[in-house]
mmCIF file of C-alpha atoms in Angstrom:
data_model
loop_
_atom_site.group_PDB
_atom_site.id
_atom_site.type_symbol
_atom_site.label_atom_id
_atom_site.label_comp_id
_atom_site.label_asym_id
_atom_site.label_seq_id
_atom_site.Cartn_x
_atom_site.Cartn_y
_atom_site.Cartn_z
ATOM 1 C CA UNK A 61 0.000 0.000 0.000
ATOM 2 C CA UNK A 62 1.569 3.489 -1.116
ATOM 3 C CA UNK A 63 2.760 6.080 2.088
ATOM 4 C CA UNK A 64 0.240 8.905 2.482
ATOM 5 C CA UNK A 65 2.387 11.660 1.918
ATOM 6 C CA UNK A 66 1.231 14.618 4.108
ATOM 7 C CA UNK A 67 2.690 16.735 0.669
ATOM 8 C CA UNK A 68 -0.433 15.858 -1.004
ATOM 9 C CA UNK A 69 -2.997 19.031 -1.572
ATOM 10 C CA UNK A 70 -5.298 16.861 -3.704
ATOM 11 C CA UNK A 71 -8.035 17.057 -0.832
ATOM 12 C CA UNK A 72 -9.375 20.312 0.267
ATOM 13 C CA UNK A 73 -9.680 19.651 4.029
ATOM 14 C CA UNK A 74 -6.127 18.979 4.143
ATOM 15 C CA UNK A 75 -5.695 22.681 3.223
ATOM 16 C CA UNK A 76 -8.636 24.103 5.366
ATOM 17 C CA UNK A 77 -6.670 21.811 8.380
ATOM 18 C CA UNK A 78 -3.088 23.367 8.052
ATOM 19 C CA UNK A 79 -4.107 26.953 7.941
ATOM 20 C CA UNK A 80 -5.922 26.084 10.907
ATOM 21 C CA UNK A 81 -2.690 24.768 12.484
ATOM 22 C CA UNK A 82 -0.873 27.255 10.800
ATOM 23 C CA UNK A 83 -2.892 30.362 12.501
ATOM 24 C CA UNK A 84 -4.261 28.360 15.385
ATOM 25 C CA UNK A 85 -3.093 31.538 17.641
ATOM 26 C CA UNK A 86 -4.626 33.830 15.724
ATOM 27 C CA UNK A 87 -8.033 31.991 15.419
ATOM 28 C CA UNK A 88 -8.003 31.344 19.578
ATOM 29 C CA UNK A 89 -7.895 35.368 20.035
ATOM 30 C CA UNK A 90 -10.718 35.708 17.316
ATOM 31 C CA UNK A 91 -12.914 33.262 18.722
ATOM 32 C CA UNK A 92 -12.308 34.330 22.455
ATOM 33 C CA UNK A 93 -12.854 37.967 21.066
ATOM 34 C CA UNK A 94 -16.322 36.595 19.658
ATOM 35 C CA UNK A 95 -16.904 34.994 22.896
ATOM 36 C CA UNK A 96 -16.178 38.037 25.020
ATOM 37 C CA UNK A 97 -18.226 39.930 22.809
ATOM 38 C CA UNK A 98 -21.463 38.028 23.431
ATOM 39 C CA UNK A 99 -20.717 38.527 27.207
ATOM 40 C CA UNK A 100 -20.646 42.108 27.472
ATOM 41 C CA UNK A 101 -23.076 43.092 24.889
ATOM 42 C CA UNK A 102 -25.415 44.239 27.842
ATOM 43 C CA UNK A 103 -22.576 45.571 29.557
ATOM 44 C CA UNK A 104 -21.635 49.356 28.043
ATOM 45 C CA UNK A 105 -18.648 50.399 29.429
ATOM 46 C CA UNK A 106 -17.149 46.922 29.101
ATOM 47 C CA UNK A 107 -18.337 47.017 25.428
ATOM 48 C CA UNK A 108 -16.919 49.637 24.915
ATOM 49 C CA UNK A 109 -13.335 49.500 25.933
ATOM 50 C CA UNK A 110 -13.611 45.586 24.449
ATOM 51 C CA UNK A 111 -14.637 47.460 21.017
ATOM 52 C CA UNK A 112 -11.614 49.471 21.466
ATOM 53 C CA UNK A 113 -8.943 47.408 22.130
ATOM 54 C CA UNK A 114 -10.168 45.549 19.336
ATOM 55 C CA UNK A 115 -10.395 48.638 17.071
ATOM 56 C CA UNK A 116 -6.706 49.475 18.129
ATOM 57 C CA UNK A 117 -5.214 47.066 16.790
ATOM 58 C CA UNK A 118 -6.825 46.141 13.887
ATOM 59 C CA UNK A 119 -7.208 49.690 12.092
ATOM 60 C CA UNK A 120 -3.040 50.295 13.045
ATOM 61 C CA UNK A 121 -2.696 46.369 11.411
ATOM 62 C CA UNK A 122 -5.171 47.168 8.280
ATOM 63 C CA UNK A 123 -3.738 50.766 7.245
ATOM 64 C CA UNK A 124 -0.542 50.126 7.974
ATOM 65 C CA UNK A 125 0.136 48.916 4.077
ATOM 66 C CA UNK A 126 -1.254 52.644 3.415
ATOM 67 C CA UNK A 127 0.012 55.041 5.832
ATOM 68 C CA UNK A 128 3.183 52.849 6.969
ATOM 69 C CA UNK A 129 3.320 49.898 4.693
ATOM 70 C CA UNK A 130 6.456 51.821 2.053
ATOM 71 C CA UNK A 131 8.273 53.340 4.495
ATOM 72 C CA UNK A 132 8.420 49.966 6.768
ATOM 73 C CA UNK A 133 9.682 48.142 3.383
ATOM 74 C CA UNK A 134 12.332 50.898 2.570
ATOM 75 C CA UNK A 135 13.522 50.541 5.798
ATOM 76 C CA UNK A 136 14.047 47.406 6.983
ATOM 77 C CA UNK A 137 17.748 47.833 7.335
ATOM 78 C CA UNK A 138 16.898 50.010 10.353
ATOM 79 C CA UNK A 139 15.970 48.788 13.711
ATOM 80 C CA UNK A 140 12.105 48.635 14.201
ATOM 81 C CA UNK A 141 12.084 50.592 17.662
ATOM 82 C CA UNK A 142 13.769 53.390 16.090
ATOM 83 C CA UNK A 143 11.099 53.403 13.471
ATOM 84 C CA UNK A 144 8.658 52.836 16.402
ATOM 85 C CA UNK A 145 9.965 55.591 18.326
ATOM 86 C CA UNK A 146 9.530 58.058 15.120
ATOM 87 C CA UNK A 147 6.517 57.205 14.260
ATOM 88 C CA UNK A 148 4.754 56.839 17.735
ATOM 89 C CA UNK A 149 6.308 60.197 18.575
ATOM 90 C CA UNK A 150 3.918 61.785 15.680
ATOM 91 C CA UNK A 151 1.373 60.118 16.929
ATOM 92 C CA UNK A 152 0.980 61.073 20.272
ATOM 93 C CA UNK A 153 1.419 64.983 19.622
ATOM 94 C CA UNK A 154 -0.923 64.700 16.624
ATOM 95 C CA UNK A 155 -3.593 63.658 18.878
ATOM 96 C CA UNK A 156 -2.662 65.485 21.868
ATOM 97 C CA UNK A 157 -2.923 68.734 19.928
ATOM 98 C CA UNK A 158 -6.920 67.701 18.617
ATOM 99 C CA UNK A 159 -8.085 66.227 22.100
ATOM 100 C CA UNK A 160 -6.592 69.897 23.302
ATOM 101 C CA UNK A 161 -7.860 72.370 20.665
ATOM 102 C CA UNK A 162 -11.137 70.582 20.026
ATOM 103 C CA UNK A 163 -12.202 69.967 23.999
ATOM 104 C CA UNK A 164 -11.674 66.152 24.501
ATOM 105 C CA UNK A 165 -12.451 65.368 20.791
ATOM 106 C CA UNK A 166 -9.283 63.020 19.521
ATOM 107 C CA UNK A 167 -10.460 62.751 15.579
ATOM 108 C CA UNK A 168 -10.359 66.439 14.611
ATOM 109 C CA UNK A 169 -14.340 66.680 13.827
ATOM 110 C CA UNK A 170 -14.222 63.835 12.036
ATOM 111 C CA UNK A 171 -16.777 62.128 14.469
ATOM 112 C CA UNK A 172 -18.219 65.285 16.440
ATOM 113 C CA UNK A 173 -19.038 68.597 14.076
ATOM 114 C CA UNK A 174 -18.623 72.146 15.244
ATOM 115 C CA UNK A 175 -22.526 72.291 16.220
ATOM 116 C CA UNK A 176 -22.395 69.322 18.634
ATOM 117 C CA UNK A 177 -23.948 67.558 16.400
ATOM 118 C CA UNK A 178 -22.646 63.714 14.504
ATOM 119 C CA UNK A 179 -23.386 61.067 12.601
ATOM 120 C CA UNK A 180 -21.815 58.382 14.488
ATOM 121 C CA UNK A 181 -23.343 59.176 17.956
ATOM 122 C CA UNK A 182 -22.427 57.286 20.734
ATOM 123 C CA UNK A 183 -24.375 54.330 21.725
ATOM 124 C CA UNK A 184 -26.088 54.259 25.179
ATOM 125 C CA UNK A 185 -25.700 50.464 24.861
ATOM 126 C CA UNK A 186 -23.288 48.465 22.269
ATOM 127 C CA UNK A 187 -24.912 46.038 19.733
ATOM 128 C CA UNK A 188 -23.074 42.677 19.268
ATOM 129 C CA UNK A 189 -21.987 43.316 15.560
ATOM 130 C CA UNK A 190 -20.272 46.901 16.819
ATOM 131 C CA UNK A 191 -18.059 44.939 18.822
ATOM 132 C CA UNK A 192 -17.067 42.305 16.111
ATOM 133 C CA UNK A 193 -16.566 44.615 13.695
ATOM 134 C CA UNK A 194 -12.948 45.230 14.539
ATOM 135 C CA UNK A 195 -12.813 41.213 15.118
ATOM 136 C CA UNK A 196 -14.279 41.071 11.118
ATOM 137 C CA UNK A 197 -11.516 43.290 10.572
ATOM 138 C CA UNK A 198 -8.687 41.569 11.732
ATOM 139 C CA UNK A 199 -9.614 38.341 9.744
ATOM 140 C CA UNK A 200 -9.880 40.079 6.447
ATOM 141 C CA UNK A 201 -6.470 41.685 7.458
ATOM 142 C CA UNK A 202 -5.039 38.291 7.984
ATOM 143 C CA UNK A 203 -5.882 37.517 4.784
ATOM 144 C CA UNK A 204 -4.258 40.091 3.478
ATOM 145 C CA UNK A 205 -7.109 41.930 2.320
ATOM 146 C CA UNK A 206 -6.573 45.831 2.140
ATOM 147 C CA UNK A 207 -10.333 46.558 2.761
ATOM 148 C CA UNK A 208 -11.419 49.677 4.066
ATOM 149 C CA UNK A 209 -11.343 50.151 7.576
ATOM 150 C CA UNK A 210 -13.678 53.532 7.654
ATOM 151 C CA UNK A 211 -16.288 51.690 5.532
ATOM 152 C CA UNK A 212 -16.062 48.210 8.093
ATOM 153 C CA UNK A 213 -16.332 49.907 11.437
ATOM 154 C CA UNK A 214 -17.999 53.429 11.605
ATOM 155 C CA UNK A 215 -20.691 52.010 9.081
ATOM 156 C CA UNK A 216 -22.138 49.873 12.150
ATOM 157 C CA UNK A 217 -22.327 53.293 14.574
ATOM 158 C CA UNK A 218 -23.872 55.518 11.321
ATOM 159 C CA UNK A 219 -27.057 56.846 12.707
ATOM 160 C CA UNK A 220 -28.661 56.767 9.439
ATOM 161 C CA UNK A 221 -27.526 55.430 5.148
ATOM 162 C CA UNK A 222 -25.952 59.414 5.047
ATOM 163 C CA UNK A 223 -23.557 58.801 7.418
ATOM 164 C CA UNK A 224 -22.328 55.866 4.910
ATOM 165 C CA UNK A 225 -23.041 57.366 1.430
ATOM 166 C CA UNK A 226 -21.520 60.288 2.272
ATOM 167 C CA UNK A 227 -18.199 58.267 3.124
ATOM 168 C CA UNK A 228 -18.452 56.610 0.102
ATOM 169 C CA UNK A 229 -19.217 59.449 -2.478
ATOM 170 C CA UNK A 230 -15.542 61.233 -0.907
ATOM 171 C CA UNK A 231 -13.907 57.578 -0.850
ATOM 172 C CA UNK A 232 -14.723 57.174 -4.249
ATOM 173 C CA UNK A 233 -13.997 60.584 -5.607
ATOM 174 C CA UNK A 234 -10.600 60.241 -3.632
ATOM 175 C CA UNK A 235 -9.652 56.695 -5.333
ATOM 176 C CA UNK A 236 -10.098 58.102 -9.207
ATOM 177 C CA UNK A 237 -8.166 61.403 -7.890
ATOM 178 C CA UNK A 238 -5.812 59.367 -6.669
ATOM 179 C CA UNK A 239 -5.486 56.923 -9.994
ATOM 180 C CA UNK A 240 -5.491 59.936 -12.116
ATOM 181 C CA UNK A 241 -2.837 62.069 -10.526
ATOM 182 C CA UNK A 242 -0.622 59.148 -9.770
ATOM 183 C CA UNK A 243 -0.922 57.818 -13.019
ATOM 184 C CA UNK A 244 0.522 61.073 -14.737
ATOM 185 C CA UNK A 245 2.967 61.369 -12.466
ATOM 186 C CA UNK A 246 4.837 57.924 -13.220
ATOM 187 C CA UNK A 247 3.487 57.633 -16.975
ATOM 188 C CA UNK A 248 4.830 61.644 -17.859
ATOM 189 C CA UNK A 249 7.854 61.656 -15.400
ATOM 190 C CA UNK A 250 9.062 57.848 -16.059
ATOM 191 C CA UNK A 251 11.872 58.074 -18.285
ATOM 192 C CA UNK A 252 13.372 60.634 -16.133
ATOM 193 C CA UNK A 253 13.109 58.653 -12.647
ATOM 194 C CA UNK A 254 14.123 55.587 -14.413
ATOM 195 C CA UNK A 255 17.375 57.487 -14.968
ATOM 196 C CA UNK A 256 17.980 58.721 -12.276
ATOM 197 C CA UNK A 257 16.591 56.019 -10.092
ATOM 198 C CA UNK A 258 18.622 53.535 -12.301
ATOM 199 C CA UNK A 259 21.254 53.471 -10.057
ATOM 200 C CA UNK A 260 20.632 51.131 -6.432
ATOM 201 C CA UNK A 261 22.900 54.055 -4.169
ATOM 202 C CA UNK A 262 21.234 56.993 -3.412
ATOM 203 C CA UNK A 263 22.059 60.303 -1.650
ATOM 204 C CA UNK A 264 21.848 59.912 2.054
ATOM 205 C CA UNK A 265 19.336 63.171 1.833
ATOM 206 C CA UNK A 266 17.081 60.927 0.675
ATOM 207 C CA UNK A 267 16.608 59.084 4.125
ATOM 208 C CA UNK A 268 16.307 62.685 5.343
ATOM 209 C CA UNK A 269 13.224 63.802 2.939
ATOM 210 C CA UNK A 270 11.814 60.247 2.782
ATOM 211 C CA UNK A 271 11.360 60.426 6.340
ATOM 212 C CA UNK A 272 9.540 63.777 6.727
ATOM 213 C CA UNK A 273 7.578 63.151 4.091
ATOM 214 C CA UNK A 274 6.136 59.686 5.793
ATOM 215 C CA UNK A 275 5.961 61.347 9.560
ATOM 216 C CA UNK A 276 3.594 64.114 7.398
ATOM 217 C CA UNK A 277 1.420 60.831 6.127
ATOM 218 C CA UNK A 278 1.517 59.595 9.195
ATOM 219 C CA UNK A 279 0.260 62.455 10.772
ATOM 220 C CA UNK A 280 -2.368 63.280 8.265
ATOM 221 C CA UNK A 281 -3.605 59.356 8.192
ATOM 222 C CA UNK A 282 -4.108 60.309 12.035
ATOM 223 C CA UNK A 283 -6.286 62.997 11.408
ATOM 224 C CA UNK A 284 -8.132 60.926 8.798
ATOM 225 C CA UNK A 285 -8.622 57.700 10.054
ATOM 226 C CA UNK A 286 -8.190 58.114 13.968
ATOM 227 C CA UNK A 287 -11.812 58.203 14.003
ATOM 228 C CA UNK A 288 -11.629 54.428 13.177
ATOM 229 C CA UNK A 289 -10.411 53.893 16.546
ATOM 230 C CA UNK A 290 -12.338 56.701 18.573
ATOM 231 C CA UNK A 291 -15.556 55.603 17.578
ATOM 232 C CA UNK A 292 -15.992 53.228 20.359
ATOM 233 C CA UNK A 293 -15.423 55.966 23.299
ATOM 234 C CA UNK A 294 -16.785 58.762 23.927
ATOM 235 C CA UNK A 295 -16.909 61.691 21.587
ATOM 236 C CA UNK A 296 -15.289 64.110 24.242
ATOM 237 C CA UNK A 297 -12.694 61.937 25.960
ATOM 238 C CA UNK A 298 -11.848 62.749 29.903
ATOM 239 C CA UNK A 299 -7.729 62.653 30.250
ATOM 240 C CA UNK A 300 -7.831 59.314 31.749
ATOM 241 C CA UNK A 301 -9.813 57.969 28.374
ATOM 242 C CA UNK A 302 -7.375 59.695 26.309
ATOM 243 C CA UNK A 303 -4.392 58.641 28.297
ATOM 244 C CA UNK A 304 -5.425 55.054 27.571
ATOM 245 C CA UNK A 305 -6.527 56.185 23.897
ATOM 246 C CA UNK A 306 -3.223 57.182 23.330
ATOM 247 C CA UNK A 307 -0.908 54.450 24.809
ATOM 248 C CA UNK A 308 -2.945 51.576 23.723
ATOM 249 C CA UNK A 309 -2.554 52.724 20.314
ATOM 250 C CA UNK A 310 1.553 53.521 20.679
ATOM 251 C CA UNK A 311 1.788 50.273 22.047
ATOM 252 C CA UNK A 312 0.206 48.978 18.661
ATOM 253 C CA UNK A 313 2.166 50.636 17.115
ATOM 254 C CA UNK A 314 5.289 49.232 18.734
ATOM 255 C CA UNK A 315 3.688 45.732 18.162
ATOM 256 C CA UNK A 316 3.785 46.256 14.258
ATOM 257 C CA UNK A 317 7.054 47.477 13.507
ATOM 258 C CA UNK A 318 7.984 44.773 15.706
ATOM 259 C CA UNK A 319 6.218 42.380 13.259
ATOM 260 C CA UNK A 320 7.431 44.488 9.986
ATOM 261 C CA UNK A 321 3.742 44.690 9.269
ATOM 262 C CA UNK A 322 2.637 41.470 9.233
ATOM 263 C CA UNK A 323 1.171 39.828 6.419
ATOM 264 C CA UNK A 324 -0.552 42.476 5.266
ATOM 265 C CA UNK A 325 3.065 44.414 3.892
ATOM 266 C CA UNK A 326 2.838 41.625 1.518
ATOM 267 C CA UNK A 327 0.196 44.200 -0.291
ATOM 268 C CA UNK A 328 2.936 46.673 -0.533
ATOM 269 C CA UNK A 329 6.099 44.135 -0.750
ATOM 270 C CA UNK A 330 4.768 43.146 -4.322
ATOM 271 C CA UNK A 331 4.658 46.112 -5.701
ATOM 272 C CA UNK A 332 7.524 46.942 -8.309
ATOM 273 C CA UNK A 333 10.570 48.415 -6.651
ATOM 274 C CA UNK A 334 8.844 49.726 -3.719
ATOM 275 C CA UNK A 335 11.505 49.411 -1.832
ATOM 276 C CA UNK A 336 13.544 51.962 -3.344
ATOM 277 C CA UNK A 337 13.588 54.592 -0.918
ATOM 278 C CA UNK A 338 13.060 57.483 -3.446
ATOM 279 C CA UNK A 339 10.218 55.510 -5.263
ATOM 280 C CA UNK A 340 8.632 55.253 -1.260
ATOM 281 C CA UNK A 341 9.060 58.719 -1.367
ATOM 282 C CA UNK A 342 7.691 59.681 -4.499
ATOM 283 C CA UNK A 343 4.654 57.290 -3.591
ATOM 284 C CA UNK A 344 4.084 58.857 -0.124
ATOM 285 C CA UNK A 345 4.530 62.477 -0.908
ATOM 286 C CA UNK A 346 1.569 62.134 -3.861
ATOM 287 C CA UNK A 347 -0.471 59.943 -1.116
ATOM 288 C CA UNK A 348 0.299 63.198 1.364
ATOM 289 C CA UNK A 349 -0.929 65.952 -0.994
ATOM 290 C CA UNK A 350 -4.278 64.338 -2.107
ATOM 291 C CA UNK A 351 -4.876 63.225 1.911
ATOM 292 C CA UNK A 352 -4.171 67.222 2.582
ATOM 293 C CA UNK A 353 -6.589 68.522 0.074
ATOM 294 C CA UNK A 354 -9.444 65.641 1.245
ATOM 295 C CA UNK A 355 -8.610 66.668 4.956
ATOM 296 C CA UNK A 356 -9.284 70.626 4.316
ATOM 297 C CA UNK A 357 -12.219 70.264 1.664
ATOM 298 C CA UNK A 358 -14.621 68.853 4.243
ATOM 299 C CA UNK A 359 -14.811 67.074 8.025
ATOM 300 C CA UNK A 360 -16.785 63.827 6.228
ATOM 301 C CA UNK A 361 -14.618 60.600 7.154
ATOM 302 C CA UNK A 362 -12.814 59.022 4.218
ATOM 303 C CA UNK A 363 -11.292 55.351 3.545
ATOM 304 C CA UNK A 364 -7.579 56.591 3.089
ATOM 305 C CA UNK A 365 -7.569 52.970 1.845
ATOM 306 C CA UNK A 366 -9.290 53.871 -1.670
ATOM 307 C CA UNK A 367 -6.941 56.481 -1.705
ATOM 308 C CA UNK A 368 -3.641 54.575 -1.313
ATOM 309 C CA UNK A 369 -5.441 51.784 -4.031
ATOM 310 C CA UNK A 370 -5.621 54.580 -6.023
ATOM 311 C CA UNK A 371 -2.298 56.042 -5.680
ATOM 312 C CA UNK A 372 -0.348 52.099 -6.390
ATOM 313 C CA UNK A 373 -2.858 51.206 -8.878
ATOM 314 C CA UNK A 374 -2.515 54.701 -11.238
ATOM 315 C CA UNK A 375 1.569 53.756 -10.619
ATOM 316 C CA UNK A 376 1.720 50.176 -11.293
ATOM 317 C CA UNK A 377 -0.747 50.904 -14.437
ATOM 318 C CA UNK A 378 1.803 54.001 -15.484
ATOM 319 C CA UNK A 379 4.413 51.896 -14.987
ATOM 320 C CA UNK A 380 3.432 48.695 -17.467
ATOM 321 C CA UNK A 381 2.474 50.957 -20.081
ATOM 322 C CA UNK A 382 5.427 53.385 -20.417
ATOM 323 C CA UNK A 383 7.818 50.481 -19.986
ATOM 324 C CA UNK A 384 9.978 49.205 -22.877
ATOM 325 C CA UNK A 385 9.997 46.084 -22.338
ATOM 326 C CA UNK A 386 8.352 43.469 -25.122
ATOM 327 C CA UNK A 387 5.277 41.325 -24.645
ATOM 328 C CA UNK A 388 1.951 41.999 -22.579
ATOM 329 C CA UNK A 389 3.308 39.453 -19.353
ATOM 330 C CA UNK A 390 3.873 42.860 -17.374
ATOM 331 C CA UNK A 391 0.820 44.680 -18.371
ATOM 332 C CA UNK A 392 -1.288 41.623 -17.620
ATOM 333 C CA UNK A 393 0.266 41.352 -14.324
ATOM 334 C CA UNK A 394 0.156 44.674 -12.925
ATOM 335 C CA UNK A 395 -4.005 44.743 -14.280
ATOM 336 C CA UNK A 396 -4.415 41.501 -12.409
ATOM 337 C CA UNK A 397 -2.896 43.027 -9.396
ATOM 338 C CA UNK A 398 -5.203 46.391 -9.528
ATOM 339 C CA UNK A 399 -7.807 44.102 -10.437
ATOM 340 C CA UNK A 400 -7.610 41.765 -7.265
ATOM 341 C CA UNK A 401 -6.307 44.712 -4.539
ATOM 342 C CA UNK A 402 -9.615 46.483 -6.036
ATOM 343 C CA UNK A 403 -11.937 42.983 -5.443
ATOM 344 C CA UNK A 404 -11.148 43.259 -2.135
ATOM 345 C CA UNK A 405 -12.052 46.706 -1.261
ATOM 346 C CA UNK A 406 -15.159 45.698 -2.735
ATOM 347 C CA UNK A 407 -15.473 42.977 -0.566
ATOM 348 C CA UNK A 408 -14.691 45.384 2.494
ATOM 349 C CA UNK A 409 -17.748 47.559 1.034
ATOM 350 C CA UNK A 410 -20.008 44.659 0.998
ATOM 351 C CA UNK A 411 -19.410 43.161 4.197
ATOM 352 C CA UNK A 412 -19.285 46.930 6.307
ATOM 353 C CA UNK A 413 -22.750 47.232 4.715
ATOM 354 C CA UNK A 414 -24.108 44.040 6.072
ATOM 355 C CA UNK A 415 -22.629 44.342 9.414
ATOM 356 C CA UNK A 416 -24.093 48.179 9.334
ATOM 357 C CA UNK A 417 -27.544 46.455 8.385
ATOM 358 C CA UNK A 418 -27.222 44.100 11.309
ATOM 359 C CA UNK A 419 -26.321 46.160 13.983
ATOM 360 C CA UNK A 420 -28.970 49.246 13.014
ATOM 361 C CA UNK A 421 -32.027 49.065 12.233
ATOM 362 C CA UNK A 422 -33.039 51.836 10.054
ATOM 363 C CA UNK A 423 -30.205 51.048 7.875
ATOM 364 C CA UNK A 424 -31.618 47.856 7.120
ATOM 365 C CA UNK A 425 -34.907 49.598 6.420
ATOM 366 C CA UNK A 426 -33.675 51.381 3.906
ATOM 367 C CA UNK A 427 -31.429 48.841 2.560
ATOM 368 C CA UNK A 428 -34.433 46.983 2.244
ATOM 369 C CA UNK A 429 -36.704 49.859 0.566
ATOM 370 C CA UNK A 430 -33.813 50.525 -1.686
ATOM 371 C CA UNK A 431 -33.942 46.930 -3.582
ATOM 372 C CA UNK A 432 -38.023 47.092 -3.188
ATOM 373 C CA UNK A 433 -37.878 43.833 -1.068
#
């Protein structure tokens, strides 16, 4: 009788059982997060901080590959608690500054307008799905899916479908901006950095601009997407709330630089030449600008996530297409890429309007309405 050979992939189960032993870790926290979460549902202020160590983590894990993910892979020569240090540094005076200036609020309006008013209010009590969200998160992160993170958790605390459409209409207008203007930067400008980029030594003043131009992402992404996180306490944090705001979240942070991103860099990692310090930069500084101009033109939260697909995908299409080089191997490869980073925002999108519909319901209502069931 022939060996069983445990090399053999011919049955499905055999795959389904080794990522299971493979992330058997992983899947203990998420199912002990799940578990947790059914236990305080009727319990609000453990909810909440639950909510929030979960949100913590995951949005840091998620956007890193956006607001993090090129300068941790043009950097990995330097030691990750230096990079920590930097970084977490930015972070704490960033929000320091809002939960001064704006009187407790940590997300720079983003969650809590100049009126008083919002449309993410605060819930008296927490509903099961806002509490998983962050838990739905992490899973789609460890698959290394770069969904959006605004779309997956502050759709389940939107009051009513405006709080959501009106993230979507900026994400959206963000991503094409984002295609567009990175596009005709690479595309117009490609000859020129592929001469002067040609050669694998660089200037050390490149380190020097590369990272000022991150620690201004960085920042920015904070003003952006903190909200992510903030969502689960109050709107007007005391100083012991923001003290533990803040140094949950730098721990995080210390936690993924750590890790070099996790699997999730692997979004970023096959990208062509990212690693090149000055193409990080170039990458970064266009990500930076458009961020800038979304931040100003209105307080509405944004998925910086569209963005950054944006930004990679007008590049990696710019790239195939001014290339030399003979055949259609590349072009079909960087299309497939933008094709599949894209299928997974989409996926994000799908599944932050389900949980939304599950946890309120007057979204579902008009979910409902809207298809004429």
């Amino acid at each position: 009788m022939a060996k069983f050979k445990r090399s053999d992939r011919s049955k499905p189960y055999l795959n389904i059982l080794d990522f299971m032993v493979q992330e058997k870790t992983f899947l203990a926290i998420v199912i002990v997060g799940i578990v947790l979460a059914g236990i305080f549902t009727g319990n609000s202020q453990a909810a909440m901080w639950l909510g929030f160590f979960f949100a913590a983590y995951a949005t840091v894990a998620n956007d890193s590959i956006q607001s993090l993910g090129t300068f941790i892979e043009s950097n990995k020569n330097q030691r990750w608690w230096v990079l920590w240090l930097y970084i977490g540094g930015i972070f704490l005076v960033t929000v320091a500054w809002s939960w001064y200036y704006f009187d407790g609020d940590v997300t720079y309006q983003r969650l809590l307008k100049a009126d008083g008013s919002t449309n993410y209010p605060h819930p008296q009590n927490f509903s099961f799905f806002q509490i998983i969200a962050p838990l739905v998160l992490l899973i789609l992160t460890r698959l290394r899916m770069p969904v959006s993170t605004t779309f997956l958790i502050l759709s389940v605390f939107s009051a009513d479908t405006s709080g959501i459409t009106s993230v979507i209409w900026k994400s959206w207008t963000g991503y094409i901006l984002a295609f567009i203007l990175s596009f005709l930067v690479w595309y117009l400008s490609y000859n020129v950095i592929r001469k002067f980029f040609k050669s694998r030594k660089f200037h050390n003043s490149w380190t020097v601009v590369q990272w000022l131009v991150s620690g201004t992402l960085w920042g920015v992404w904070v003003m952006q997407d903190g909200a992510n996180i903030a969502v689960f306490l109050p709107r007007q944090q005391t100083l012991f709330q923001f003290i533990i705001f803040a140094l949950v979240i730098f721990l995080g942070l210390g936690l993924l630089f750590y890790l070099r991103g996790d699997k999730i860099q692997k979004v970023v990692s096959d990208k062509t030449r990212i690693s090149d310090i000055r193409a990080a930069t170039l990458v970064d500084l266009t990500y930076v600008i458009l961020l800038i101009y979304k931040l100003f033109i209105s307080t509405v939260p944004m998925s910086t996530t569209w963005v950054f697909l944006g930004i990679i995908g007008g590049r990696e299409i710019a790239i195939s297409l001014a290339r030399n080089k003979k055949g259609k191997k590349h072009r079909k490869k960087a299309g497939t890429m933008i094709f599949k980073d894209f299928s997974y925002a989409m996926i994000g999108l799908v599944v932050s309007i389900a949980l939304a519909a599950a946890a309120n319901p007057s979204i579902r209502n008009a979910i409902i309405d809207a298809v004429g069931f």
